[in-house]
Amino acid sequence: MRKLAFTALLCCLAIVAAGCGDDNNSDSGSSGGGQAADTQTTESGGGGGGGAAQTLKLSADPGGALKFDKSSLTAKPGKVTIVMDNPSDLPHAVEIEGNGVEVAGETVGNGGVSKATADVKAGKYEYYCPVDGHKAAGMEGTLTVQ
Ligand SMILES: [Cu+2]
């Protein structure tokens, strides 16, 4: 009886662990038929994921100017999340675009946080605020992945 319950518990843990590792290791290298980047890979290996997700901090201009506090960001290939704080009185969001990737975060008001997560490869991407007119006004930057 005891043993059965314990096994069930282990089973749950294994599922949780697999769920975690799942997202991190998308670059399993030369396994042949990789196609779409967003294919859900089910990896059986437990243990710490290789490429940890990266978080890049960004902030909208607190004074209400249509710009971010950084005009360039760098990251390594893999999963990247841009987290943008919005300390201004205008609504803003952050979007990552380039090389077939286009991910927009939520548009948030004062005190809000907009997040955009993308799986990126080496190359240049842009990030910008998708709110009407903001990008054109200069609310944009370059994300370099290398
Ligand atoms: Cu904006």
mmCIF file of N, CA and C and ligand atoms in Angstrom:
data_model
loop_
_atom_site.group_PDB
_atom_site.id
_atom_site.type_symbol
_atom_site.label_atom_id
_atom_site.label_comp_id
_atom_site.label_asym_id
_atom_site.label_seq_id
_atom_site.Cartn_x
_atom_site.Cartn_y
_atom_site.Cartn_z
ATOM 1 N N MET A 1 0.851 -1.208 0.000
ATOM 2 C CA MET A 1 0.000 0.000 0.000
ATOM 3 C C MET A 1 0.885 1.256 0.000
ATOM 4 N N ARG A 2 1.668 1.359 1.019
ATOM 5 C CA ARG A 2 2.580 2.496 1.127
ATOM 6 C C ARG A 2 3.392 2.681 -0.155
ATOM 7 N N LYS A 3 3.892 1.546 -0.573
ATOM 8 C CA LYS A 3 4.798 1.605 -1.707
ATOM 9 C C LYS A 3 4.091 2.137 -2.955
ATOM 10 N N LEU A 4 2.868 1.738 -3.089
ATOM 11 C CA LEU A 4 2.104 2.176 -4.254
ATOM 12 C C LEU A 4 1.934 3.695 -4.250
ATOM 13 N N ALA A 5 1.581 4.201 -3.078
ATOM 14 C CA ALA A 5 1.379 5.649 -2.964
ATOM 15 C C ALA A 5 2.665 6.397 -3.273
ATOM 16 N N PHE A 6 3.741 5.846 -2.774
ATOM 17 C CA PHE A 6 5.035 6.499 -2.990
ATOM 18 C C PHE A 6 5.384 6.528 -4.477
ATOM 19 N N THR A 7 5.113 5.418 -5.125
ATOM 20 C CA THR A 7 5.398 5.346 -6.556
ATOM 21 C C THR A 7 4.577 6.389 -7.307
ATOM 22 N N ALA A 8 3.330 6.527 -6.909
ATOM 23 C CA ALA A 8 2.470 7.507 -7.568
ATOM 24 C C ALA A 8 3.033 8.904 -7.375
ATOM 25 N N LEU A 9 3.550 9.162 -6.194
ATOM 26 C CA LEU A 9 4.118 10.466 -5.902
ATOM 27 C C LEU A 9 5.328 10.725 -6.785
ATOM 28 N N LEU A 10 6.184 9.726 -6.880
ATOM 29 C CA LEU A 10 7.374 9.856 -7.712
ATOM 30 C C LEU A 10 6.974 10.156 -9.137
ATOM 31 N N CYS A 11 5.937 9.514 -9.539
ATOM 32 C CA CYS A 11 5.433 9.675 -10.881
ATOM 33 C C CYS A 11 5.068 11.135 -11.135
ATOM 34 N N CYS A 12 4.356 11.712 -10.188
ATOM 35 C CA CYS A 12 3.964 13.118 -10.289
ATOM 36 C C CYS A 12 5.180 14.010 -10.390
ATOM 37 N N LEU A 13 6.142 13.751 -9.526
ATOM 38 C CA LEU A 13 7.349 14.569 -9.518
ATOM 39 C C LEU A 13 8.038 14.496 -10.865
ATOM 40 N N ALA A 14 8.075 13.300 -11.409
ATOM 41 C CA ALA A 14 8.738 13.114 -12.694
ATOM 42 C C ALA A 14 8.041 13.945 -13.758
ATOM 43 N N ILE A 15 6.727 13.980 -13.704
ATOM 44 C CA ILE A 15 5.978 14.754 -14.693
ATOM 45 C C ILE A 15 6.288 16.242 -14.538
ATOM 46 N N VAL A 16 6.316 16.680 -13.298
ATOM 47 C CA VAL A 16 6.621 18.087 -13.047
ATOM 48 C C VAL A 16 8.009 18.420 -13.551
ATOM 49 N N ALA A 17 8.966 17.564 -13.236
ATOM 50 C CA ALA A 17 10.343 17.820 -13.646
ATOM 51 C C ALA A 17 10.448 17.854 -15.160
ATOM 52 N N ALA A 18 9.786 16.926 -15.803
ATOM 53 C CA ALA A 18 9.840 16.873 -17.257
ATOM 54 C C ALA A 18 9.224 18.136 -17.832
ATOM 55 N N GLY A 19 8.162 18.605 -17.211
ATOM 56 C CA GLY A 19 7.502 19.812 -17.675
ATOM 57 C C GLY A 19 8.437 21.004 -17.641
ATOM 58 N N CYS A 20 9.256 21.034 -16.604
ATOM 59 C CA CYS A 20 10.196 22.138 -16.472
ATOM 60 C C CYS A 20 11.273 22.088 -17.529
ATOM 61 N N GLY A 21 11.897 20.941 -17.647
ATOM 62 C CA GLY A 21 13.029 20.811 -18.548
ATOM 63 C C GLY A 21 12.614 21.016 -19.990
ATOM 64 N N ASP A 22 11.410 20.650 -20.246
ATOM 65 C CA ASP A 22 10.840 20.697 -21.570
ATOM 66 C C ASP A 22 11.125 21.973 -22.344
ATOM 67 N N ASP A 23 10.840 23.068 -21.719
ATOM 68 C CA ASP A 23 10.933 24.356 -22.404
ATOM 69 C C ASP A 23 12.360 24.818 -22.647
ATOM 70 N N ASN A 24 13.246 24.421 -21.766
ATOM 71 C CA ASN A 24 14.577 24.983 -21.821
ATOM 72 C C ASN A 24 15.454 24.418 -22.926
ATOM 73 N N ASN A 25 15.302 23.154 -23.176
ATOM 74 C CA ASN A 25 16.209 22.503 -24.113
ATOM 75 C C ASN A 25 15.631 22.371 -25.501
ATOM 76 N N SER A 26 15.471 23.452 -26.193
ATOM 77 C CA SER A 26 14.914 23.310 -27.523
ATOM 78 C C SER A 26 16.004 23.045 -28.547
ATOM 79 N N ASP A 27 17.242 23.306 -28.165
ATOM 80 C CA ASP A 27 18.330 23.126 -29.124
ATOM 81 C C ASP A 27 19.023 21.795 -28.907
ATOM 82 N N SER A 28 18.359 20.735 -29.264
ATOM 83 C CA SER A 28 18.948 19.431 -29.019
ATOM 84 C C SER A 28 19.886 19.028 -30.137
ATOM 85 N N GLY A 29 20.214 19.979 -31.012
ATOM 86 C CA GLY A 29 21.253 19.729 -31.994
ATOM 87 C C GLY A 29 20.831 18.853 -33.148
ATOM 88 N N SER A 30 21.736 17.994 -33.591
ATOM 89 C CA SER A 30 21.551 17.290 -34.844
ATOM 90 C C SER A 30 20.768 16.012 -34.683
ATOM 91 N N SER A 31 19.535 16.119 -34.330
ATOM 92 C CA SER A 31 18.745 14.910 -34.203
ATOM 93 C C SER A 31 17.949 14.639 -35.468
ATOM 94 N N GLY A 32 18.310 15.302 -36.545
ATOM 95 C CA GLY A 32 17.684 14.968 -37.816
ATOM 96 C C GLY A 32 16.539 15.865 -38.212
ATOM 97 N N GLY A 33 15.342 15.485 -37.858
ATOM 98 C CA GLY A 33 14.191 16.129 -38.474
ATOM 99 C C GLY A 33 13.580 17.307 -37.757
ATOM 100 N N GLY A 34 14.352 18.165 -37.179
ATOM 101 C CA GLY A 34 13.745 19.339 -36.545
ATOM 102 C C GLY A 34 13.134 20.247 -37.591
ATOM 103 N N GLN A 35 11.928 20.711 -37.343
ATOM 104 C CA GLN A 35 11.352 21.657 -38.285
ATOM 105 C C GLN A 35 10.895 22.929 -37.589
ATOM 106 N N ALA A 36 9.635 23.052 -37.307
ATOM 107 C CA ALA A 36 9.170 24.293 -36.693
ATOM 108 C C ALA A 36 9.803 24.488 -35.318
ATOM 109 N N ALA A 37 10.151 25.705 -35.030
ATOM 110 C CA ALA A 37 10.830 26.007 -33.772
ATOM 111 C C ALA A 37 9.919 25.775 -32.576
ATOM 112 N N ASP A 38 8.636 25.897 -32.803
ATOM 113 C CA ASP A 38 7.737 25.798 -31.661
ATOM 114 C C ASP A 38 7.184 24.390 -31.458
ATOM 115 N N THR A 39 7.817 23.421 -32.099
ATOM 116 C CA THR A 39 7.400 22.049 -31.876
ATOM 117 C C THR A 39 7.652 21.680 -30.421
ATOM 118 N N GLN A 40 6.696 21.069 -29.811
ATOM 119 C CA GLN A 40 6.866 20.709 -28.414
ATOM 120 C C GLN A 40 7.727 19.462 -28.322
ATOM 121 N N THR A 41 8.904 19.628 -27.802
ATOM 122 C CA THR A 41 9.774 18.475 -27.659
ATOM 123 C C THR A 41 9.571 17.867 -26.277
ATOM 124 N N THR A 42 9.410 16.591 -26.262
ATOM 125 C CA THR A 42 9.260 15.926 -24.982
ATOM 126 C C THR A 42 10.563 15.220 -24.674
ATOM 127 N N GLU A 43 11.326 15.807 -23.816
ATOM 128 C CA GLU A 43 12.603 15.209 -23.486
ATOM 129 C C GLU A 43 12.463 14.385 -22.226
ATOM 130 N N SER A 44 13.054 13.210 -22.274
ATOM 131 C CA SER A 44 12.918 12.326 -21.133
ATOM 132 C C SER A 44 13.970 12.607 -20.074
ATOM 133 N N GLY A 45 15.063 13.225 -20.478
ATOM 134 C CA GLY A 45 16.148 13.464 -19.525
ATOM 135 C C GLY A 45 15.769 14.456 -18.450
ATOM 136 N N GLY A 46 15.980 14.104 -17.230
ATOM 137 C CA GLY A 46 15.761 15.049 -16.141
ATOM 138 C C GLY A 46 16.984 15.931 -16.020
ATOM 139 N N GLY A 47 17.208 16.478 -14.866
ATOM 140 C CA GLY A 47 18.434 17.229 -14.644
ATOM 141 C C GLY A 47 18.389 18.609 -15.237
ATOM 142 N N GLY A 48 19.194 19.495 -14.749
ATOM 143 C CA GLY A 48 19.162 20.911 -15.085
ATOM 144 C C GLY A 48 19.190 21.185 -16.562
ATOM 145 N N GLY A 49 18.332 22.050 -17.012
ATOM 146 C CA GLY A 49 18.256 22.406 -18.413
ATOM 147 C C GLY A 49 19.505 23.144 -18.849
ATOM 148 N N GLY A 50 19.835 23.027 -20.110
ATOM 149 C CA GLY A 50 21.032 23.671 -20.625
ATOM 150 C C GLY A 50 20.876 25.176 -20.689
ATOM 151 N N GLY A 51 20.137 25.679 -21.692
ATOM 152 C CA GLY A 51 19.997 27.122 -21.837
ATOM 153 C C GLY A 51 18.891 27.648 -20.954
ATOM 154 N N ALA A 52 19.253 28.274 -19.864
ATOM 155 C CA ALA A 52 18.240 28.834 -18.980
ATOM 156 C C ALA A 52 17.574 30.009 -19.673
ATOM 157 N N ALA A 53 16.319 30.226 -19.361
ATOM 158 C CA ALA A 53 15.604 31.353 -19.942
ATOM 159 C C ALA A 53 16.236 32.650 -19.467
ATOM 160 N N GLN A 54 16.300 33.607 -20.365
ATOM 161 C CA GLN A 54 16.921 34.885 -20.025
ATOM 162 C C GLN A 54 15.852 35.953 -19.883
ATOM 163 N N THR A 55 16.072 36.817 -18.941
ATOM 164 C CA THR A 55 15.145 37.925 -18.735
ATOM 165 C C THR A 55 15.888 39.235 -18.961
ATOM 166 N N LEU A 56 15.356 40.037 -19.840
ATOM 167 C CA LEU A 56 15.964 41.336 -20.120
ATOM 168 C C LEU A 56 15.033 42.420 -19.603
ATOM 169 N N LYS A 57 15.580 43.284 -18.783
ATOM 170 C CA LYS A 57 14.777 44.351 -18.190
ATOM 171 C C LYS A 57 14.760 45.577 -19.085
ATOM 172 N N LEU A 58 13.591 46.152 -19.162
ATOM 173 C CA LEU A 58 13.418 47.338 -19.977
ATOM 174 C C LEU A 58 12.400 48.217 -19.266
ATOM 175 N N SER A 59 12.481 49.504 -19.506
ATOM 176 C CA SER A 59 11.504 50.395 -18.888
ATOM 177 C C SER A 59 11.091 51.466 -19.882
ATOM 178 N N ALA A 60 9.832 51.833 -19.826
ATOM 179 C CA ALA A 60 9.380 52.976 -20.623
ATOM 180 C C ALA A 60 9.875 54.232 -19.926
ATOM 181 N N ASP A 61 9.972 55.299 -20.679
ATOM 182 C CA ASP A 61 10.440 56.554 -20.085
ATOM 183 C C ASP A 61 9.463 57.040 -19.024
ATOM 184 N N PRO A 62 9.956 57.276 -17.797
ATOM 185 C CA PRO A 62 9.063 57.663 -16.706
ATOM 186 C C PRO A 62 8.426 59.033 -16.920
ATOM 187 N N GLY A 63 9.085 59.867 -17.718
ATOM 188 C CA GLY A 63 8.568 61.214 -17.951
ATOM 189 C C GLY A 63 7.492 61.273 -19.027
ATOM 190 N N GLY A 64 7.198 60.143 -19.641
ATOM 191 C CA GLY A 64 6.148 60.129 -20.652
ATOM 192 C C GLY A 64 6.652 60.283 -22.074
ATOM 193 N N ALA A 65 7.975 60.331 -22.265
ATOM 194 C CA ALA A 65 8.510 60.392 -23.624
ATOM 195 C C ALA A 65 8.274 59.047 -24.302
ATOM 196 N N LEU A 66 8.189 59.081 -25.627
ATOM 197 C CA LEU A 66 7.946 57.845 -26.362
ATOM 198 C C LEU A 66 9.263 57.147 -26.652
ATOM 199 N N LYS A 67 9.819 56.590 -25.602
ATOM 200 C CA LYS A 67 11.059 55.840 -25.770
ATOM 201 C C LYS A 67 11.238 54.894 -24.589
ATOM 202 N N PHE A 68 12.135 53.934 -24.817
ATOM 203 C CA PHE A 68 12.496 53.015 -23.742
ATOM 204 C C PHE A 68 13.764 53.561 -23.083
ATOM 205 N N ASP A 69 14.108 53.004 -21.956
ATOM 206 C CA ASP A 69 15.340 53.459 -21.310
ATOM 207 C C ASP A 69 16.581 52.851 -21.951
ATOM 208 N N LYS A 70 16.395 51.841 -22.801
ATOM 209 C CA LYS A 70 17.539 51.250 -23.497
ATOM 210 C C LYS A 70 17.206 51.110 -24.981
ATOM 211 N N SER A 71 18.161 51.506 -25.819
ATOM 212 C CA SER A 71 17.906 51.389 -27.250
ATOM 213 C C SER A 71 18.548 50.135 -27.832
ATOM 214 N N SER A 72 19.215 49.365 -26.991
ATOM 215 C CA SER A 72 19.724 48.082 -27.467
ATOM 216 C C SER A 72 19.808 47.102 -26.307
ATOM 217 N N LEU A 73 19.595 45.844 -26.661
ATOM 218 C CA LEU A 73 19.682 44.767 -25.683
ATOM 219 C C LEU A 73 20.436 43.628 -26.344
ATOM 220 N N THR A 74 21.092 42.812 -25.545
ATOM 221 C CA THR A 74 21.745 41.640 -26.111
ATOM 222 C C THR A 74 21.327 40.399 -25.344
ATOM 223 N N ALA A 75 21.319 39.293 -26.051
ATOM 224 C CA ALA A 75 20.938 38.027 -25.433
ATOM 225 C C ALA A 75 21.662 36.900 -26.144
ATOM 226 N N LYS A 76 21.629 35.747 -25.522
ATOM 227 C CA LYS A 76 22.167 34.548 -26.151
ATOM 228 C C LYS A 76 21.007 33.814 -26.812
ATOM 229 N N PRO A 77 21.310 32.989 -27.800
ATOM 230 C CA PRO A 77 20.234 32.225 -28.438
ATOM 231 C C PRO A 77 19.475 31.393 -27.417
ATOM 232 N N GLY A 78 18.192 31.292 -27.619
ATOM 233 C CA GLY A 78 17.354 30.536 -26.689
ATOM 234 C C GLY A 78 16.122 31.332 -26.342
ATOM 235 N N LYS A 79 15.576 31.001 -25.215
ATOM 236 C CA LYS A 79 14.347 31.677 -24.797
ATOM 237 C C LYS A 79 14.664 32.987 -24.084
ATOM 238 N N VAL A 80 14.062 34.038 -24.577
ATOM 239 C CA VAL A 80 14.304 35.370 -24.023
ATOM 240 C C VAL A 80 12.973 36.026 -23.658
ATOM 241 N N THR A 81 12.936 36.613 -22.489
ATOM 242 C CA THR A 81 11.762 37.377 -22.097
ATOM 243 C C THR A 81 12.173 38.817 -21.849
ATOM 244 N N ILE A 82 11.540 39.716 -22.566
ATOM 245 C CA ILE A 82 11.757 41.135 -22.280
ATOM 246 C C ILE A 82 10.655 41.560 -21.324
ATOM 247 N N VAL A 83 11.065 42.098 -20.198
ATOM 248 C CA VAL A 83 10.119 42.544 -19.182
ATOM 249 C C VAL A 83 10.193 44.070 -19.133
ATOM 250 N N MET A 84 9.116 44.703 -19.551
ATOM 251 C CA MET A 84 9.113 46.162 -19.578
ATOM 252 C C MET A 84 8.226 46.753 -18.485
ATOM 253 N N ASP A 85 8.837 47.561 -17.653
ATOM 254 C CA ASP A 85 8.071 48.295 -16.649
ATOM 255 C C ASP A 85 7.518 49.550 -17.309
ATOM 256 N N ASN A 86 6.336 49.922 -16.906
ATOM 257 C CA ASN A 86 5.785 51.167 -17.418
ATOM 258 C C ASN A 86 5.506 52.159 -16.280
ATOM 259 N N PRO A 87 6.475 53.011 -16.008
ATOM 260 C CA PRO A 87 6.291 53.993 -14.943
ATOM 261 C C PRO A 87 5.654 55.284 -15.457
ATOM 262 N N SER A 88 5.256 55.327 -16.715
ATOM 263 C CA SER A 88 4.717 56.567 -17.268
ATOM 264 C C SER A 88 3.194 56.578 -17.245
ATOM 265 N N ASP A 89 2.631 57.709 -17.593
ATOM 266 C CA ASP A 89 1.179 57.835 -17.594
ATOM 267 C C ASP A 89 0.549 57.370 -18.901
ATOM 268 N N LEU A 90 1.377 56.989 -19.860
ATOM 269 C CA LEU A 90 0.854 56.529 -21.143
ATOM 270 C C LEU A 90 0.828 55.010 -21.192
ATOM 271 N N PRO A 91 -0.097 54.455 -21.967
ATOM 272 C CA PRO A 91 -0.100 53.002 -22.122
ATOM 273 C C PRO A 91 1.057 52.574 -23.022
ATOM 274 N N HIS A 92 1.712 51.515 -22.644
ATOM 275 C CA HIS A 92 2.810 51.001 -23.444
ATOM 276 C C HIS A 92 2.794 49.484 -23.414
ATOM 277 N N ALA A 93 3.534 48.910 -24.352
ATOM 278 C CA ALA A 93 3.719 47.464 -24.374
ATOM 279 C C ALA A 93 5.081 47.204 -24.997
ATOM 280 N N VAL A 94 5.492 45.957 -25.009
ATOM 281 C CA VAL A 94 6.737 45.630 -25.693
ATOM 282 C C VAL A 94 6.468 44.473 -26.647
ATOM 283 N N GLU A 95 7.057 44.584 -27.813
ATOM 284 C CA GLU A 95 6.907 43.539 -28.825
ATOM 285 C C GLU A 95 8.279 43.199 -29.381
ATOM 286 N N ILE A 96 8.494 41.908 -29.636
ATOM 287 C CA ILE A 96 9.759 41.454 -30.231
ATOM 288 C C ILE A 96 9.440 41.011 -31.648
ATOM 289 N N GLU A 97 10.243 41.458 -32.593
ATOM 290 C CA GLU A 97 9.980 41.087 -33.977
ATOM 291 C C GLU A 97 11.269 40.898 -34.759
ATOM 292 N N GLY A 98 11.233 39.927 -35.669
ATOM 293 C CA GLY A 98 12.377 39.690 -36.540
ATOM 294 C C GLY A 98 12.585 38.218 -36.787
ATOM 295 N N ASN A 99 13.143 37.887 -37.938
ATOM 296 C CA ASN A 99 13.468 36.493 -38.275
ATOM 297 C C ASN A 99 12.293 35.543 -38.062
ATOM 298 N N GLY A 100 11.131 35.989 -38.457
ATOM 299 C CA GLY A 100 9.953 35.133 -38.352
ATOM 300 C C GLY A 100 9.300 35.137 -36.982
ATOM 301 N N VAL A 101 9.881 35.892 -36.054
ATOM 302 C CA VAL A 101 9.316 35.961 -34.707
ATOM 303 C C VAL A 101 8.512 37.248 -34.571
ATOM 304 N N GLU A 102 7.355 37.146 -33.981
ATOM 305 C CA GLU A 102 6.607 38.359 -33.667
ATOM 306 C C GLU A 102 5.757 38.067 -32.437
ATOM 307 N N VAL A 103 6.172 38.625 -31.319
ATOM 308 C CA VAL A 103 5.469 38.377 -30.069
ATOM 309 C C VAL A 103 5.211 39.705 -29.365
ATOM 310 N N ALA A 104 3.957 39.959 -29.096
ATOM 311 C CA ALA A 104 3.619 41.216 -28.435
ATOM 312 C C ALA A 104 3.202 40.968 -26.995
ATOM 313 N N GLY A 105 3.687 41.795 -26.113
ATOM 314 C CA GLY A 105 3.253 41.746 -24.724
ATOM 315 C C GLY A 105 1.962 42.531 -24.573
ATOM 316 N N GLU A 106 1.402 42.431 -23.419
ATOM 317 C CA GLU A 106 0.166 43.128 -23.097
ATOM 318 C C GLU A 106 0.423 44.640 -23.015
ATOM 319 N N THR A 107 -0.546 45.413 -23.429
ATOM 320 C CA THR A 107 -0.429 46.859 -23.265
ATOM 321 C C THR A 107 -0.842 47.206 -21.838
ATOM 322 N N VAL A 108 0.036 47.921 -21.155
ATOM 323 C CA VAL A 108 -0.228 48.211 -19.739
ATOM 324 C C VAL A 108 -0.117 49.702 -19.445
ATOM 325 N N GLY A 109 -0.829 50.129 -18.459
ATOM 326 C CA GLY A 109 -0.797 51.525 -18.032
ATOM 327 C C GLY A 109 0.237 51.748 -16.942
ATOM 328 N N ASN A 110 0.136 52.866 -16.302
ATOM 329 C CA ASN A 110 1.084 53.246 -15.256
ATOM 330 C C ASN A 110 1.212 52.165 -14.189
ATOM 331 N N GLY A 111 2.456 51.779 -13.935
ATOM 332 C CA GLY A 111 2.714 50.770 -12.917
ATOM 333 C C GLY A 111 2.628 49.343 -13.430
ATOM 334 N N GLY A 112 2.251 49.196 -14.679
ATOM 335 C CA GLY A 112 2.100 47.850 -15.242
ATOM 336 C C GLY A 112 3.404 47.299 -15.772
ATOM 337 N N VAL A 113 3.375 46.006 -16.065
ATOM 338 C CA VAL A 113 4.542 45.328 -16.617
ATOM 339 C C VAL A 113 4.103 44.555 -17.852
ATOM 340 N N SER A 114 4.783 44.784 -18.953
ATOM 341 C CA SER A 114 4.481 44.069 -20.193
ATOM 342 C C SER A 114 5.622 43.106 -20.471
ATOM 343 N N LYS A 115 5.274 41.861 -20.816
ATOM 344 C CA LYS A 115 6.306 40.857 -21.060
ATOM 345 C C LYS A 115 6.106 40.215 -22.414
ATOM 346 N N ALA A 116 7.208 40.035 -23.132
ATOM 347 C CA ALA A 116 7.160 39.315 -24.399
ATOM 348 C C ALA A 116 8.256 38.259 -24.373
ATOM 349 N N THR A 117 7.877 37.032 -24.662
ATOM 350 C CA THR A 117 8.839 35.927 -24.646
ATOM 351 C C THR A 117 8.958 35.333 -26.036
ATOM 352 N N ALA A 118 10.182 35.147 -26.483
ATOM 353 C CA ALA A 118 10.398 34.559 -27.803
ATOM 354 C C ALA A 118 11.598 33.627 -27.762
ATOM 355 N N ASP A 119 11.558 32.670 -28.678
ATOM 356 C CA ASP A 119 12.690 31.778 -28.853
ATOM 357 C C ASP A 119 13.540 32.386 -29.962
ATOM 358 N N VAL A 120 14.717 32.843 -29.638
ATOM 359 C CA VAL A 120 15.503 33.569 -30.632
ATOM 360 C C VAL A 120 16.786 32.829 -31.007
ATOM 361 N N LYS A 121 17.206 33.084 -32.233
ATOM 362 C CA LYS A 121 18.456 32.525 -32.730
ATOM 363 C C LYS A 121 19.425 33.678 -32.936
ATOM 364 N N ALA A 122 20.670 33.338 -33.240
ATOM 365 C CA ALA A 122 21.655 34.395 -33.473
ATOM 366 C C ALA A 122 21.170 35.303 -34.591
ATOM 367 N N GLY A 123 21.299 36.584 -34.385
ATOM 368 C CA GLY A 123 20.850 37.546 -35.383
ATOM 369 C C GLY A 123 20.319 38.793 -34.712
ATOM 370 N N LYS A 124 19.735 39.650 -35.532
ATOM 371 C CA LYS A 124 19.201 40.904 -34.988
ATOM 372 C C LYS A 124 17.672 40.880 -34.996
ATOM 373 N N TYR A 125 17.145 41.344 -33.915
ATOM 374 C CA TYR A 125 15.697 41.475 -33.789
ATOM 375 C C TYR A 125 15.437 42.916 -33.376
ATOM 376 N N GLU A 126 14.195 43.323 -33.515
ATOM 377 C CA GLU A 126 13.872 44.634 -32.968
ATOM 378 C C GLU A 126 12.825 44.470 -31.889
ATOM 379 N N TYR A 127 12.847 45.375 -30.980
ATOM 380 C CA TYR A 127 11.779 45.405 -29.989
ATOM 381 C C TYR A 127 11.199 46.811 -30.020
ATOM 382 N N TYR A 128 9.927 46.899 -29.825
ATOM 383 C CA TYR A 128 9.292 48.212 -29.899
ATOM 384 C C TYR A 128 7.959 48.202 -29.177
ATOM 385 N N CYS A 129 7.411 49.374 -29.022
ATOM 386 C CA CYS A 129 6.095 49.503 -28.411
ATOM 387 C C CYS A 129 5.059 49.490 -29.531
ATOM 388 N N PRO A 130 4.142 48.507 -29.506
ATOM 389 C CA PRO A 130 3.152 48.387 -30.580
ATOM 390 C C PRO A 130 1.976 49.352 -30.460
ATOM 391 N N VAL A 131 1.947 50.171 -29.431
ATOM 392 C CA VAL A 131 0.862 51.141 -29.306
ATOM 393 C C VAL A 131 0.989 52.147 -30.456
ATOM 394 N N ASP A 132 -0.142 52.496 -31.035
ATOM 395 C CA ASP A 132 -0.186 53.371 -32.212
ATOM 396 C C ASP A 132 0.748 54.571 -32.145
ATOM 397 N N GLY A 133 1.637 54.646 -33.125
ATOM 398 C CA GLY A 133 2.494 55.818 -33.244
ATOM 399 C C GLY A 133 3.741 55.816 -32.371
ATOM 400 N N HIS A 134 3.803 54.930 -31.406
ATOM 401 C CA HIS A 134 4.927 54.965 -30.472
ATOM 402 C C HIS A 134 6.238 54.528 -31.111
ATOM 403 N N LYS A 135 6.145 53.486 -31.937
ATOM 404 C CA LYS A 135 7.369 53.014 -32.588
ATOM 405 C C LYS A 135 7.907 54.091 -33.517
ATOM 406 N N ALA A 136 7.008 54.672 -34.285
ATOM 407 C CA ALA A 136 7.409 55.717 -35.228
ATOM 408 C C ALA A 136 8.049 56.893 -34.492
ATOM 409 N N ALA A 137 7.614 57.118 -33.273
ATOM 410 C CA ALA A 137 8.153 58.240 -32.506
ATOM 411 C C ALA A 137 9.499 57.896 -31.867
ATOM 412 N N GLY A 138 9.908 56.643 -31.976
ATOM 413 C CA GLY A 138 11.231 56.281 -31.465
ATOM 414 C C GLY A 138 11.229 55.277 -30.320
ATOM 415 N N MET A 139 10.056 54.727 -30.066
ATOM 416 C CA MET A 139 9.989 53.774 -28.960
ATOM 417 C C MET A 139 10.363 52.389 -29.488
ATOM 418 N N GLU A 140 11.630 52.224 -29.751
ATOM 419 C CA GLU A 140 12.115 50.995 -30.344
ATOM 420 C C GLU A 140 13.578 50.793 -30.005
ATOM 421 N N GLY A 141 14.037 49.589 -30.252
ATOM 422 C CA GLY A 141 15.434 49.291 -29.999
ATOM 423 C C GLY A 141 15.830 48.018 -30.731
ATOM 424 N N THR A 142 17.099 47.675 -30.631
ATOM 425 C CA THR A 142 17.604 46.487 -31.314
ATOM 426 C C THR A 142 18.017 45.437 -30.312
ATOM 427 N N LEU A 143 17.531 44.237 -30.545
ATOM 428 C CA LEU A 143 17.930 43.096 -29.729
ATOM 429 C C LEU A 143 18.919 42.273 -30.537
ATOM 430 N N THR A 144 20.136 42.218 -30.060
ATOM 431 C CA THR A 144 21.160 41.447 -30.759
ATOM 432 C C THR A 144 21.345 40.118 -30.052
ATOM 433 N N VAL A 145 21.203 39.050 -30.810
ATOM 434 C CA VAL A 145 21.366 37.719 -30.254
ATOM 435 C C VAL A 145 22.655 37.119 -30.796
ATOM 436 N N GLN A 146 23.519 36.714 -29.905
ATOM 437 C CA GLN A 146 24.791 36.144 -30.363
ATOM 438 C C GLN A 146 25.361 35.193 -29.325
HETATM 439 CU CU CU B 1 4.389 52.990 -26.062
#
